[in-house]
Each structure stands twice: as structure tokens, then as C-alpha cells.
CSV table of C-alpha atoms and ligand atoms in Angstrom, one decimal:
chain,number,residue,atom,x,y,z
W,838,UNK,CA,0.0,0.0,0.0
W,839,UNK,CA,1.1,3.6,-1.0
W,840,UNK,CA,1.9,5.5,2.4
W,841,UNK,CA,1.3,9.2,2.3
W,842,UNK,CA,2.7,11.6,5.2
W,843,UNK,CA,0.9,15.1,4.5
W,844,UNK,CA,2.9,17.8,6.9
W,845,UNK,CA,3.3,16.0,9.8
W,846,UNK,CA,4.6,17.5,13.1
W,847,UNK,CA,5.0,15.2,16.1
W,848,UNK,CA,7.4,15.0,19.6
W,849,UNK,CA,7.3,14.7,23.4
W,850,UNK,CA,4.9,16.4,25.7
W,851,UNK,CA,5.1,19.9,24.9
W,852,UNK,CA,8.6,19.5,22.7
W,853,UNK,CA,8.3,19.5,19.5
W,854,UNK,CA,10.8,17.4,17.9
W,855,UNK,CA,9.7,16.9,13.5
W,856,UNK,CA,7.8,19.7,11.8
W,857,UNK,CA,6.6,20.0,8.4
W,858,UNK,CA,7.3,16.6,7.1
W,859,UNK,CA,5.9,15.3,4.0
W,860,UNK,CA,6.5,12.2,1.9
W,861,UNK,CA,5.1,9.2,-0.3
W,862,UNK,CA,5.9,5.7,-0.5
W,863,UNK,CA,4.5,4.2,-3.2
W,864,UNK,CA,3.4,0.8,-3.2
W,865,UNK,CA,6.5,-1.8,-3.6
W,866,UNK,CA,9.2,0.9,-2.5
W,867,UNK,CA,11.6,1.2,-0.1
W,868,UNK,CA,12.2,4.8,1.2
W,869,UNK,CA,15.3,5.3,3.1
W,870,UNK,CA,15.2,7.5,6.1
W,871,UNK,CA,18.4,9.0,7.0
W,872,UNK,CA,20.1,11.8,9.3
W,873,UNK,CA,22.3,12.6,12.0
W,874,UNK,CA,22.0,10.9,16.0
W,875,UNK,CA,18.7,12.6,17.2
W,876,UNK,CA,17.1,14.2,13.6
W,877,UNK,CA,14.0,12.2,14.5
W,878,UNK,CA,14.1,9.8,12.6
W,879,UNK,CA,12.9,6.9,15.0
W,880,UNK,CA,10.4,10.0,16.4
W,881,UNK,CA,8.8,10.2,12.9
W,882,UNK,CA,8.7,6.0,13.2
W,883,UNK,CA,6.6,6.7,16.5
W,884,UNK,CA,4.5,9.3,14.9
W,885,UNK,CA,3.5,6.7,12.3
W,886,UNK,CA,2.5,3.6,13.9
W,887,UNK,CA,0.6,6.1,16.9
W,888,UNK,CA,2.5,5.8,19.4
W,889,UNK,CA,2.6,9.8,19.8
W,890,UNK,CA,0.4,12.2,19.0
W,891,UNK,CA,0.4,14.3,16.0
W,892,UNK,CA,0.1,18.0,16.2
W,893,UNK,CA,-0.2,18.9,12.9
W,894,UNK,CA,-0.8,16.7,9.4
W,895,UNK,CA,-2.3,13.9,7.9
W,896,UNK,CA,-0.8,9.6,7.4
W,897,UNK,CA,-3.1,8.2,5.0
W,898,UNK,CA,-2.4,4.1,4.1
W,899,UNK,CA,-3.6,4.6,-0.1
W,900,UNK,CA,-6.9,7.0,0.4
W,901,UNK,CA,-7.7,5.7,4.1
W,902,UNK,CA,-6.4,8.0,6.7
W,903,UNK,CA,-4.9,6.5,9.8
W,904,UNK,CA,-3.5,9.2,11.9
W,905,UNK,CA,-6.5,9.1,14.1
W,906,UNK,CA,-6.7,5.1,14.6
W,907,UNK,CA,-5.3,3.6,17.5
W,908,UNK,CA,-1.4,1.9,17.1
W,909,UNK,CA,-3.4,-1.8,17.4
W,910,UNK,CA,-5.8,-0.5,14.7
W,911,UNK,CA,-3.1,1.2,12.2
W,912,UNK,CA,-1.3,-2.8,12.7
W,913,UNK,CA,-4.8,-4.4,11.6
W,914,UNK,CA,-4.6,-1.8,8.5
W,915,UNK,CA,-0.8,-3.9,8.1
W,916,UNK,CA,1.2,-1.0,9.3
W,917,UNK,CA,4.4,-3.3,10.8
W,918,UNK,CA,7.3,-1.7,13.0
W,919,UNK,CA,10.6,-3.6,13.7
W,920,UNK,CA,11.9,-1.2,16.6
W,921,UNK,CA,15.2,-0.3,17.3
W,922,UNK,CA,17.0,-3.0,19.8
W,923,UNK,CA,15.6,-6.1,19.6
W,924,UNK,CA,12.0,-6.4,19.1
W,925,UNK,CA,11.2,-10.1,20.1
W,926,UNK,CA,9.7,-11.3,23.1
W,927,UNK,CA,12.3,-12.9,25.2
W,928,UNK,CA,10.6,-14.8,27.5
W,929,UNK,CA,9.2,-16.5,24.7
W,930,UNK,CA,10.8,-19.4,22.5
W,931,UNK,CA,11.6,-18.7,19.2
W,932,UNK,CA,8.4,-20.7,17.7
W,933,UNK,CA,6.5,-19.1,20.2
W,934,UNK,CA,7.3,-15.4,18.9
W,935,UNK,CA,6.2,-16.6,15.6
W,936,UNK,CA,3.0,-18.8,15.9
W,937,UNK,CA,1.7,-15.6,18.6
W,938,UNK,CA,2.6,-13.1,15.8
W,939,UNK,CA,1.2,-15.0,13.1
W,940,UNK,CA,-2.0,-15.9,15.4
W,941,UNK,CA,-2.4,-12.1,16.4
W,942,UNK,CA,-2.0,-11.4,12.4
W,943,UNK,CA,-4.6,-14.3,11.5
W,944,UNK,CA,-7.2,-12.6,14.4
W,945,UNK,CA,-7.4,-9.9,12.1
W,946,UNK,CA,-8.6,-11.5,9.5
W,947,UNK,CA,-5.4,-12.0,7.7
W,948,UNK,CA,-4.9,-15.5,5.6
W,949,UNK,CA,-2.4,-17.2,7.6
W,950,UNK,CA,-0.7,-19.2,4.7
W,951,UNK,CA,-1.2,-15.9,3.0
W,952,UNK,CA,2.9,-14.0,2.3
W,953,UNK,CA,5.8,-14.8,4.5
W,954,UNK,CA,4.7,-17.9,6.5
W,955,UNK,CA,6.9,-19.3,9.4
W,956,UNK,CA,8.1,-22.2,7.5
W,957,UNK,CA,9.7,-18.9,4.6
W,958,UNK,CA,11.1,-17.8,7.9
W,959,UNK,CA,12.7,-20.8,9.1
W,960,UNK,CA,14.4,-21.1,5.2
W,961,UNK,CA,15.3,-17.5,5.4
W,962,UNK,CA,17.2,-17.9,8.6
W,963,UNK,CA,17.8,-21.8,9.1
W,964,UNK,CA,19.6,-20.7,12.6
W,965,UNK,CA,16.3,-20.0,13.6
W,966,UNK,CA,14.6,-23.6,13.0
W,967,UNK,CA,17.8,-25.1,14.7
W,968,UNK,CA,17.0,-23.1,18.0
W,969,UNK,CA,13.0,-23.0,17.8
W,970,UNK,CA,12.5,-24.5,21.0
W,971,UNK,CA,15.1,-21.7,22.4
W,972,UNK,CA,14.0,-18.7,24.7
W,973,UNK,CA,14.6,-16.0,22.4
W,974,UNK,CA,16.7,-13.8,25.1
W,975,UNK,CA,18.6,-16.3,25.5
W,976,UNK,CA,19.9,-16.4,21.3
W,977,UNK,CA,23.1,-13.9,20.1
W,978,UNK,CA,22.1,-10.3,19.3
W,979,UNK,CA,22.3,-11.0,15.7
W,980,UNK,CA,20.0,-13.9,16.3
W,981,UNK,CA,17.6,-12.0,18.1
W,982,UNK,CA,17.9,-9.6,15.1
W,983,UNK,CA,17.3,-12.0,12.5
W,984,UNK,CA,13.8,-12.9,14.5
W,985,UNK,CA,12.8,-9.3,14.7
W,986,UNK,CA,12.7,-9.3,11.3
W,987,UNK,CA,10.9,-12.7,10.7
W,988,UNK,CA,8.4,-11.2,13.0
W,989,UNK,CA,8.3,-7.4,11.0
W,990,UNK,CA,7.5,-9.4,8.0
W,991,UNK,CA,5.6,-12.5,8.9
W,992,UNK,CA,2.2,-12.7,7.1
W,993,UNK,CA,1.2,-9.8,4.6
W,994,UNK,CA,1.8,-6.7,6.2
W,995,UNK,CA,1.3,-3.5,3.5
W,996,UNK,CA,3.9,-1.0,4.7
W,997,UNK,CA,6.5,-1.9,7.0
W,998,UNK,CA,9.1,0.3,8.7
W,999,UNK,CA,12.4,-0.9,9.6
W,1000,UNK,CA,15.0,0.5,12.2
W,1001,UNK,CA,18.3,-0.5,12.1
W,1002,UNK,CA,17.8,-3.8,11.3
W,1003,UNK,CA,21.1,-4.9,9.9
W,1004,UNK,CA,22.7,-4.4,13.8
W,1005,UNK,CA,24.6,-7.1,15.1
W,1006,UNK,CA,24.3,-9.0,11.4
W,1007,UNK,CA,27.7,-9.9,10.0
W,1008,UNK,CA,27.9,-8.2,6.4
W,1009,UNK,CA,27.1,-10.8,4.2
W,1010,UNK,CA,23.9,-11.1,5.6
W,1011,UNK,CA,22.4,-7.8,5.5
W,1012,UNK,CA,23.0,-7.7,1.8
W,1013,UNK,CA,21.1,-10.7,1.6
W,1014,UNK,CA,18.6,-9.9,3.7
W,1015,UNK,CA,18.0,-6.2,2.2
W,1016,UNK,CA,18.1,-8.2,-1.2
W,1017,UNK,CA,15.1,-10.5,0.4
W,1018,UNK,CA,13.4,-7.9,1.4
W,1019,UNK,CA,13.4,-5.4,-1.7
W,1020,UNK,CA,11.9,-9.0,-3.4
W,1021,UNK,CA,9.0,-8.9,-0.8
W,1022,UNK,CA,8.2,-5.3,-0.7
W,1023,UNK,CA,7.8,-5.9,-4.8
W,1024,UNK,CA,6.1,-8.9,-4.9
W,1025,UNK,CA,3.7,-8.3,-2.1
W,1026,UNK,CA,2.7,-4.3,-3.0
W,1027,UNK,CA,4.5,-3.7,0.1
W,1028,UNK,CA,5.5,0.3,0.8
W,1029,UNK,CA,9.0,0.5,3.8
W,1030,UNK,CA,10.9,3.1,5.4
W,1031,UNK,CA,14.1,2.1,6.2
W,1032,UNK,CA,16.2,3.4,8.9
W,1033,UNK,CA,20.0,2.3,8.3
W,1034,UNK,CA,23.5,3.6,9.4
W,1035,UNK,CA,24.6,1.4,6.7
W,1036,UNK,CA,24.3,4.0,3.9
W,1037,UNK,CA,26.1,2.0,0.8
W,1038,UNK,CA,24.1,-1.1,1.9
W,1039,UNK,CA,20.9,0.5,2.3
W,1040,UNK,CA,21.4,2.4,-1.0
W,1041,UNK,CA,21.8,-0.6,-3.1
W,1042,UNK,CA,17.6,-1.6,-2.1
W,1043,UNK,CA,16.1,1.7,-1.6
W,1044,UNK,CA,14.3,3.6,-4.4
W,1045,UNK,CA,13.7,6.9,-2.4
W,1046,UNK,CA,16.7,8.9,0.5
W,1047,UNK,CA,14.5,11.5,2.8
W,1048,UNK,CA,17.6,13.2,5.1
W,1049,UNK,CA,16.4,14.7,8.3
W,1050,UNK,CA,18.0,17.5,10.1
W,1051,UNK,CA,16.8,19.0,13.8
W,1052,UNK,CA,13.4,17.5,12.8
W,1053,UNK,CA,12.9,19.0,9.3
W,1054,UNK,CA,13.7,17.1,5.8
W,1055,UNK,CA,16.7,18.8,4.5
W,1056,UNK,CA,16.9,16.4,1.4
W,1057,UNK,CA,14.6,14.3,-0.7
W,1058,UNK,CA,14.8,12.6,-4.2
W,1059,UNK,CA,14.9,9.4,-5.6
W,1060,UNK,CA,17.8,6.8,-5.5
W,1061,UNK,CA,19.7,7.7,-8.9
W,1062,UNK,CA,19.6,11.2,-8.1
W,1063,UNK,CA,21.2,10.7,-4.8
W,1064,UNK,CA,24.4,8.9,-6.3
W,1065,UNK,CA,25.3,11.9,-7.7
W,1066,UNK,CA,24.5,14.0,-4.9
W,1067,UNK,CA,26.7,14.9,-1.9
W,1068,UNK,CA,24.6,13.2,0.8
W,1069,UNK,CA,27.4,13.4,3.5
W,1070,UNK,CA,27.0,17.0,4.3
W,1071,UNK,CA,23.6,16.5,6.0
W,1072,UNK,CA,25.4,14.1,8.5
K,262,LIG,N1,11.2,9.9,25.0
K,262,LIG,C1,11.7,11.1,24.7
K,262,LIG,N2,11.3,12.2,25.5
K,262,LIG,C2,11.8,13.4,25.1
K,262,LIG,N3,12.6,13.7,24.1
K,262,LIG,C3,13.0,12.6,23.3
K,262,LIG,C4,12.5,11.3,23.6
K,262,LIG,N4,13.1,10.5,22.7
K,262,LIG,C5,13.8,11.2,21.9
K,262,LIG,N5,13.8,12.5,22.2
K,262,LIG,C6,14.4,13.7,21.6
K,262,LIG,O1,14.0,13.8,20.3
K,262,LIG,C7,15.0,14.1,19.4
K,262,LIG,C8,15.0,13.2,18.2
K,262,LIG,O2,15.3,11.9,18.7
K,262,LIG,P1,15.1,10.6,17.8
K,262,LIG,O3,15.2,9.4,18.7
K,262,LIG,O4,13.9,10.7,17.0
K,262,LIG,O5,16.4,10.7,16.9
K,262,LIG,P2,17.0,9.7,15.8
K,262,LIG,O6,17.1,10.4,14.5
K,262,LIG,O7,16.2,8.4,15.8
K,262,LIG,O8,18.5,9.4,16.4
K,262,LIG,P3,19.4,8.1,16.4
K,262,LIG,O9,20.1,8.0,15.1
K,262,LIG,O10,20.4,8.4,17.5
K,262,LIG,O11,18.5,6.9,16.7
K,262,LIG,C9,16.3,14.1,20.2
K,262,LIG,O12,16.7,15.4,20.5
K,262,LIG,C10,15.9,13.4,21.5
K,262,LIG,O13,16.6,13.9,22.6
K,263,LIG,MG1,16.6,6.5,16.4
């Protein structure tokens, strides 16, 4: 699904933190979100999925707007967030997370055989199916990681955003992984917002670069235009 951000202003309390911000991601793209250690870029995440309020704007998910639905209802609408750290429940063993995300996704009327079904996980990330019966705090970082991700895109969500996701993965998996995941985003209509430190990485899967800076969008265009644009100075 096409996410549209109209003007969006968003932050803590009183503090505002993002003004003025306005994007699309059109169905089956990836839109990178960049900029320097507290631009706002995981703020504008929050902002998204509802888990603070707007004071200004307008998220619409293809003509429905969603800034006024609660964060479980925008998630029933297939709005997905893999958070920054490790968004798994660690109490829970690895099969666990999965079946209670995929039965939560299934509640809401969603197909469970329908997109990326555990078993896709599993071949994705065979580490996973070797330690299913595992608690998942008790798996590596990068294995935590890896399940953070199964669980972001488990099922058929329609716009997912991603933050950070390639920490704690050695290299030759995040390539793999972004490659996976650009296939998914095409395949399934999908729309993502990725938040990566890993620029060149990130650049190589992305068709959009939005650059924050103290809260505002400094830059925005589309992939080919950024290779020939100076990017680093917004950093
Ligand atoms: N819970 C909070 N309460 C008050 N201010 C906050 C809170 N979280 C973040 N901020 C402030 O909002 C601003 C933007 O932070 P944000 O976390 O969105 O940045 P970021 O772009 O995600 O940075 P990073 O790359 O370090 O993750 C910062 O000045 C930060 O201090
Ligand atoms: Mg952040």
C-alpha cells in the first residue's frame, strides 16, 4: 500500500521534535530514512505507527487516513514496526514469537498461509529452525535480530518500517537480507521506510533517500539522483 505523510509535526509532551514533514511511498518501495544521531528519525517512526500524537498533518495508508486510529488499529490496517533494539519477546521461545505473531496477524482477518509464513522464515534464517525451542533472550544479538525481522515481515503486512535492522548481522547477511526484502516489498505491493547507518548497503535496495536534520527534511529525491548528490554534508 502507498503511504502518504501530508505535513506532519510530532514530539514529546510539549517539545516538538519533526515539523513540516511530507512524503510518499508508493506501493512496492523502499524509502530510506536517513540523518544525524537525534534528527528524528525513529520520532517520525513513533509518529507513524501512533504511538505519539500528532500536532499537525495527515498519514493516510492509499486513500484511508490512519493518523486518528489507535497503534493496534493502524497494525490491523498492516502498518508493521521492527523497533530499534531487539523487538522479540524474550521470554518466549523462538516458535512461540512466531506462531503468537502469526495468530495475532490471523485474528485480524489475515490468511495465515497468505505472504511470508513461518516455515519462509525458518528457510530465510535456518539458525532460527535449529534453535526454535530456544527462549529467544537467551539467542546472540544478531540472532535475536534475525527474528525481529521474521516477525516485521511474517504474514502480509502492506507497509513496514524498519530500524536499524542490519545491527549485530555480520555483512554478508544484511546484503542478503535487504536483497530478500526489496523482493518482498515488490512482490507483495508492500510500501517500507528504512532506517540504516549502513548508507552504501541500504542504497543498493532503496528507491527513495529523505535526510532529516533538527526535525525537518533537508533532502529528498529518488535513488539515482542521490548517487550523484553529496549526501554526507547533511550528516
Ligand atoms: N522519550 C523522549 N522524550 C523526550 N525527548 C525525546 C525522547 N526520545 C527522543 N527525544 C528527543 O527527540 C530528538 C530526536 O530523537 P530521535 O530518537 O527521533 O532521533 P533519531 O534520528 O532516531 O536518532 P538516532 O540516530 O540516535 O537513533 C532528540 O533530541 C531526542 O533527545
Ligand atoms: Mg533512532
Amino acid at each position: 500500500m502507498t503511504l502518504t505523510v501530508k505535513n506532519i509535526g510530532s514530539g514529546y509532551g510539549d517539545r516538538g521534535i519533526i515539523d513540516e514533514i511530507s512524503f510518499t511511498v508508493p506501493s512496492g518501495t523502499i524509502m530510506a530514512l536517513f540523518g544525524h544521531n537525534g534528527a528524528g528519525k525513529s520520532t517520525t517512526l513513533r509518529a507513524l505507527l501512533g504511538l505519539l500524537p500528532l500536532s499537525q498533518g495527515s498519514i493516510s495508508l492509499d486513500e484511508h487516513r490512519i493518523d486518528k486510529l489507535s497503534v493496534s488499529d493502524r497494525i490491523e490496517k498492516g502498518l508493521r514496526l521492527l523497533p530499534e533494539g531487539r523487538g522479540v519477546f524474550p521470554d518466549l521461545t523462538v516458535a512461540e514469537n512466531l506462531s503468537v505473531v502469526a495468530a495475532a496477524n490471523c485474528k485480524k482477518g489475515t490468511d495465515r498461509t497468505a505472504g511470508t509464513t513461518i516455515e519462509k522464515v525458518y528457510s530465510l534464517f535456518p539458525v532460527l529452525a535449529d534453535k526454535r525451542n530456544l527462549q529467544a533472550g537467551n539467542m546472540s544479538g544478531g540472532q535475536q535480530q534475525m527474528l525481529a525481522f521474521g516477525l516485521a515481515i511474517l504474514g502480509s503486512p502492506r507497509c513496514v518500517l524498519l530500524e536499524e535492522p542490519s545491527v549485530g548481522l555480520q555483512p554478508d547477511l544484511v546484503e542478503e537480507l535487504f536483497g530478500y526484502f526489496r523482493v518482498i516489498c515488490r512482490e507483495h505491493d508492500m510500501s517500507a521506510i528504512l532506517i540504516e547507518h549502513r548508507i552504501t548497503s541500504a542504497l543498493k535496495i532503496v528507491d527513495d533517500v529523505l535526510i532529516l536534520n533538527n526535525g525537518r527534511v533537508v533532502y529528498h529525491d529518488n535513488v539515482e539522483a542521490t548517487r550523484n548528490h553529496d549526501i554526507w554534508q547533511y550528516f
